[in-house]
XYZ file of C-alpha atoms in Angstrom:
335
model
C -186.831 -46.408 -135.678
C -189.774 -45.050 -133.414
C -193.303 -45.129 -132.742
C -196.453 -47.288 -131.646
C -196.278 -50.613 -133.793
C -192.910 -49.955 -135.121
C -191.869 -53.738 -134.528
C -193.604 -54.300 -137.539
C -191.022 -52.388 -139.747
C -188.306 -54.973 -138.917
C -188.729 -56.378 -142.291
C -187.856 -53.081 -143.702
C -184.987 -53.009 -141.677
C -183.598 -56.331 -142.365
C -183.984 -55.302 -146.015
C -181.793 -52.161 -145.533
C -179.186 -54.050 -143.842
C -179.304 -56.992 -146.456
C -180.292 -59.586 -143.838
C -181.250 -62.691 -145.137
C -180.836 -64.987 -142.158
C -181.645 -63.332 -138.748
C -181.621 -65.274 -135.356
C -183.075 -63.589 -132.404
C -181.779 -63.364 -128.798
C -184.813 -63.000 -126.650
C -185.557 -64.431 -123.158
C -189.169 -65.705 -122.394
C -190.357 -62.371 -120.980
C -189.980 -61.257 -124.679
C -192.485 -63.851 -126.033
C -194.949 -61.479 -127.148
C -192.769 -60.005 -129.519
C -191.025 -63.031 -130.518
C -194.113 -64.934 -131.461
C -194.591 -62.217 -134.257
C -191.119 -62.692 -135.884
C -192.063 -65.762 -138.081
C -194.751 -63.715 -139.689
C -192.671 -60.624 -139.815
C -189.598 -62.025 -141.315
C -190.858 -65.193 -143.076
C -187.754 -67.430 -144.369
C -185.297 -64.860 -143.076
C -186.118 -65.850 -139.258
C -183.892 -68.670 -138.378
C -184.832 -69.144 -134.935
C -184.117 -68.127 -131.138
C -181.606 -68.013 -128.645
C -183.971 -67.938 -125.408
C -181.340 -68.707 -122.369
C -180.598 -65.369 -121.270
C -179.575 -65.167 -117.787
C -178.209 -62.283 -116.140
C -174.974 -60.663 -116.448
C -174.059 -62.477 -119.564
C -172.362 -65.550 -118.248
C -169.369 -66.558 -120.632
C -170.186 -70.267 -121.123
C -173.855 -69.105 -122.087
C -172.434 -66.307 -124.613
C -170.146 -69.176 -126.167
C -173.723 -71.526 -126.621
C -175.064 -68.499 -128.151
C -172.357 -67.771 -130.550
C -172.201 -71.488 -131.642
C -175.900 -71.368 -132.343
C -175.502 -68.585 -134.678
C -172.544 -70.395 -136.362
C -174.879 -73.450 -136.805
C -178.087 -71.411 -138.170
C -175.507 -69.494 -140.414
C -177.230 -66.230 -139.336
C -176.019 -63.343 -140.927
C -177.631 -61.031 -138.407
C -178.474 -60.698 -134.805
C -181.697 -59.545 -133.815
C -181.692 -58.772 -129.637
C -185.235 -58.137 -127.959
C -185.164 -57.191 -124.684
C -183.492 -55.580 -121.672
C -179.573 -54.904 -120.900
C -178.701 -58.500 -120.393
C -180.352 -59.517 -123.821
C -178.788 -56.686 -125.718
C -175.579 -57.619 -123.761
C -175.655 -61.237 -125.164
C -176.666 -59.930 -128.507
C -173.510 -57.505 -128.481
C -171.276 -60.683 -127.725
C -172.679 -62.561 -130.471
C -172.616 -59.725 -132.973
C -168.870 -59.038 -131.995
C -167.724 -62.545 -131.900
C -169.055 -63.310 -135.457
C -169.140 -59.607 -136.861
C -172.609 -59.728 -137.540
C -174.817 -56.622 -137.881
C -176.983 -56.327 -134.525
C -180.697 -55.107 -134.615
C -181.651 -54.256 -131.003
C -185.283 -54.125 -129.856
C -185.270 -52.656 -126.118
C -188.161 -53.571 -123.973
C -186.777 -51.739 -120.841
C -185.288 -48.464 -120.127
C -181.473 -49.313 -119.583
C -180.190 -47.545 -122.630
C -177.722 -50.564 -123.366
C -178.855 -50.412 -126.830
C -177.062 -47.087 -127.412
C -173.853 -48.084 -125.699
C -170.622 -49.539 -127.222
C -169.918 -51.255 -123.771
C -170.093 -55.081 -123.728
C -169.308 -57.731 -121.093
C -169.106 -61.014 -119.942
C -169.067 -62.790 -116.647
C -166.185 -65.201 -116.127
C -164.846 -67.163 -112.969
C -162.738 -63.843 -112.704
C -165.657 -61.723 -112.477
C -167.054 -59.415 -114.936
C -165.019 -58.614 -117.884
C -165.783 -55.590 -119.846
C -164.577 -53.745 -123.149
C -165.879 -51.200 -125.428
C -165.995 -51.379 -129.272
C -168.175 -49.549 -131.701
C -168.659 -53.004 -133.380
C -171.228 -53.730 -130.972
C -173.388 -50.690 -131.511
C -176.691 -51.865 -133.343
C -177.002 -51.142 -136.983
C -180.650 -50.446 -136.065
C -182.792 -49.544 -133.129
C -186.504 -49.992 -133.005
C -188.109 -48.243 -130.093
C -191.747 -49.484 -130.025
C -193.756 -48.092 -126.937
C -196.249 -51.230 -127.105
C -193.442 -53.545 -126.067
C -193.162 -51.669 -122.813
C -197.003 -51.186 -121.991
C -197.301 -53.719 -119.304
C -193.653 -54.111 -117.819
C -193.619 -54.721 -114.028
C -193.050 -52.007 -111.811
C -189.814 -53.251 -110.595
C -188.450 -53.617 -114.170
C -189.326 -50.222 -114.909
C -187.694 -48.703 -111.852
C -184.673 -51.177 -111.905
C -183.611 -50.355 -115.468
C -184.751 -46.968 -115.169
C -182.583 -45.895 -112.610
C -179.591 -47.347 -114.434
C -180.361 -44.994 -116.939
C -180.636 -42.020 -114.665
C -177.193 -43.110 -113.263
C -175.774 -43.051 -117.065
C -176.868 -39.348 -117.061
C -175.557 -38.262 -113.811
C -172.106 -39.937 -114.296
C -171.659 -38.129 -117.389
C -172.379 -34.793 -115.579
C -169.546 -35.810 -113.110
C -167.048 -35.629 -116.156
C -165.418 -33.209 -118.709
C -167.322 -34.698 -121.462
C -168.019 -33.344 -124.838
C -171.046 -30.908 -125.213
C -172.877 -33.533 -127.058
C -172.670 -36.141 -124.346
C -173.415 -33.428 -121.479
C -176.669 -32.188 -123.652
C -177.775 -35.723 -124.204
C -177.391 -36.364 -120.167
C -179.349 -33.386 -119.303
C -182.094 -33.928 -121.714
C -182.336 -37.684 -120.828
C -182.276 -37.031 -117.279
C -185.325 -34.456 -117.730
C -187.261 -37.133 -119.570
C -186.459 -40.098 -117.125
C -187.251 -37.945 -114.255
C -190.753 -36.997 -115.115
C -191.519 -40.292 -117.088
C -190.277 -43.201 -114.662
C -192.278 -42.149 -111.455
C -195.378 -42.030 -113.535
C -195.099 -45.367 -114.903
C -194.192 -46.933 -111.755
C -197.059 -45.216 -110.101
C -199.465 -46.695 -112.640
C -199.702 -44.224 -115.650
C -199.198 -46.131 -118.890
C -200.076 -43.685 -121.518
C -198.260 -43.599 -124.798
C -196.423 -40.186 -124.569
C -195.143 -41.147 -121.213
C -193.714 -44.396 -122.462
C -192.283 -42.673 -125.367
C -190.559 -40.242 -123.018
C -188.990 -43.046 -121.023
C -187.759 -44.791 -124.143
C -186.323 -41.415 -125.641
C -184.621 -40.830 -122.102
C -182.917 -44.058 -121.820
C -181.852 -43.654 -125.396
C -180.304 -40.226 -124.695
C -178.797 -41.959 -121.453
C -177.199 -44.625 -123.202
C -175.771 -42.176 -126.006
C -174.210 -39.940 -123.395
C -172.534 -42.735 -121.852
C -171.373 -43.755 -125.098
C -169.905 -40.482 -126.042
C -168.289 -40.339 -122.553
C -166.226 -43.621 -123.559
C -166.150 -44.930 -120.111
C -168.290 -46.152 -117.481
C -168.457 -44.179 -114.387
C -167.824 -45.025 -110.466
C -171.291 -46.253 -109.671
C -171.270 -48.546 -112.633
C -168.151 -50.292 -111.516
C -169.397 -50.618 -108.108
C -172.740 -51.975 -108.865
C -171.260 -54.106 -111.492
C -168.832 -55.846 -109.035
C -171.213 -55.996 -106.234
C -174.115 -57.414 -108.183
C -171.575 -60.026 -109.484
C -169.876 -61.286 -106.608
C -173.173 -61.091 -104.423
C -175.820 -61.659 -106.663
C -177.718 -58.546 -105.725
C -180.255 -56.623 -108.064
C -178.592 -54.000 -109.943
C -181.823 -51.488 -109.440
C -181.216 -51.753 -105.665
C -177.726 -51.182 -105.844
C -178.247 -48.318 -107.829
C -180.876 -46.630 -105.445
C -178.397 -46.998 -102.751
C -175.240 -46.141 -104.039
C -176.057 -43.503 -106.487
C -176.702 -40.725 -103.799
C -173.352 -41.852 -101.968
C -171.454 -41.733 -105.129
C -172.460 -38.273 -105.966
C -171.287 -37.034 -102.484
C -167.787 -38.953 -103.136
C -167.504 -37.094 -106.453
C -167.331 -33.724 -104.419
C -166.561 -30.729 -106.518
C -166.334 -32.733 -109.881
C -170.302 -33.565 -109.543
C -171.098 -29.855 -110.023
C -172.811 -30.569 -113.629
C -175.071 -33.340 -111.848
C -175.779 -30.945 -109.093
C -176.877 -28.204 -111.295
C -178.972 -30.277 -113.341
C -180.553 -31.926 -110.354
C -181.075 -28.343 -108.578
C -183.326 -27.579 -111.792
C -185.334 -30.639 -111.180
C -185.692 -30.281 -107.298
C -184.550 -26.714 -106.485
C -183.589 -26.321 -102.900
C -182.892 -29.660 -102.345
C -179.537 -31.173 -102.034
C -178.382 -33.384 -105.046
C -177.983 -36.476 -102.935
C -181.242 -36.236 -101.155
C -183.074 -35.500 -104.559
C -181.998 -38.777 -105.878
C -182.520 -40.889 -102.730
C -186.054 -39.323 -102.776
C -186.243 -40.188 -106.436
C -185.664 -43.945 -105.662
C -188.220 -44.184 -103.011
C -190.549 -42.637 -105.531
C -189.770 -45.486 -107.788
C -190.292 -48.007 -105.123
C -186.676 -49.301 -105.075
C -186.065 -48.131 -101.507
C -188.255 -47.449 -98.395
C -185.698 -44.923 -96.808
C -184.242 -41.551 -98.096
C -181.125 -41.774 -96.043
C -180.217 -45.396 -95.888
C -176.368 -44.996 -95.473
C -173.949 -46.842 -97.268
C -174.226 -50.014 -95.196
C -177.837 -50.721 -95.713
C -179.760 -53.499 -94.344
C -181.764 -53.963 -97.587
C -178.478 -54.569 -99.614
C -177.441 -57.199 -97.210
C -173.586 -56.345 -97.273
C -171.694 -54.915 -94.265
C -168.748 -52.714 -94.035
C -166.566 -55.787 -93.871
C -167.594 -56.850 -97.278
C -167.832 -53.567 -99.104
C -164.423 -52.115 -97.956
C -162.277 -54.656 -99.803
C -164.545 -54.374 -102.932
C -164.292 -50.688 -102.911
C -160.244 -50.953 -102.279
C -160.060 -53.305 -105.160
C -161.940 -50.790 -107.460
C -159.793 -47.922 -106.270
C -156.549 -49.805 -107.103
C -158.042 -50.814 -110.749
C -159.429 -47.215 -111.373
C -158.665 -45.854 -114.798
C -157.164 -42.458 -113.227
C -156.314 -40.683 -110.134
C -159.498 -38.858 -109.804
C -161.833 -41.967 -110.091
C -159.515 -43.786 -107.348
C -159.999 -40.755 -105.089
C -163.940 -41.342 -105.511
C -163.576 -44.792 -104.425
C -161.177 -44.062 -101.603
C -163.751 -41.489 -100.347
C -166.377 -44.550 -100.318
C -164.051 -46.740 -98.447
C -163.560 -43.776 -95.750
C -167.203 -43.092 -95.360
C -168.248 -47.085 -94.741
């Protein structure tokens, strides 16, 4: 469901899914939307889970699942960014409840079948079509006043979805979604971080994120940069937006000839500019980095080669196939 004010269509969405007891999962940043829920859903609204830390810690996920059980919820409504929707996915998966997603950032998480929790062993991930939302509400009013860092950090994750898909032999549907999503995000995100907040730009950014998430879902696997940022952010508590900004150009370089599709798409956006430099300059435009060529071991990331090499070697050993392992090995060799 798309369009300005589409959050007000939640009653119709709930009716279409046969939902009578809806529990919201929403961090405090979503208060402006959550305050409307009692009036919109009436007696169908059974409350809200508001403790939504980053990376979906397993103990918090268990508590949220328990809360849904206690309220006898028959549907989960996740309003927020990637962590919020990720927590909603876990509750939905654990209790086999339909999920309604209302994204308020540009990560594209609402369109993927990937889910994860963070345990003492690190981030544990999986994929299941059961975590795909039964309905998604894209209301550009909900992203009208996002902080610049949230726009940039979530948006570059969606850009990474697109570029990773274009580095793989994916289906034509996935490749087409990735190319179109990249184009929309490339044009809209710098405008938003630069202060433009007009409705068409916000709609384009949401559409780009939607396509990016769908492309990654169709690929059926996360890419190298996602594995790398997942591990580094979980182990060292670093912001994913900053990590994507630093690692994405280097991962593109490490893909070598496999990145021909990504390079072609970027060449259309920045003719005559090497793909790695185009992405690095894009991150600067978003305000995520201050340098175009930070190198693999960047002071602003706060990790040295001694910390990065074992992480990359670990990812190489756990890679899904030999081609992916070789990308990690090239990254090890470059640091």
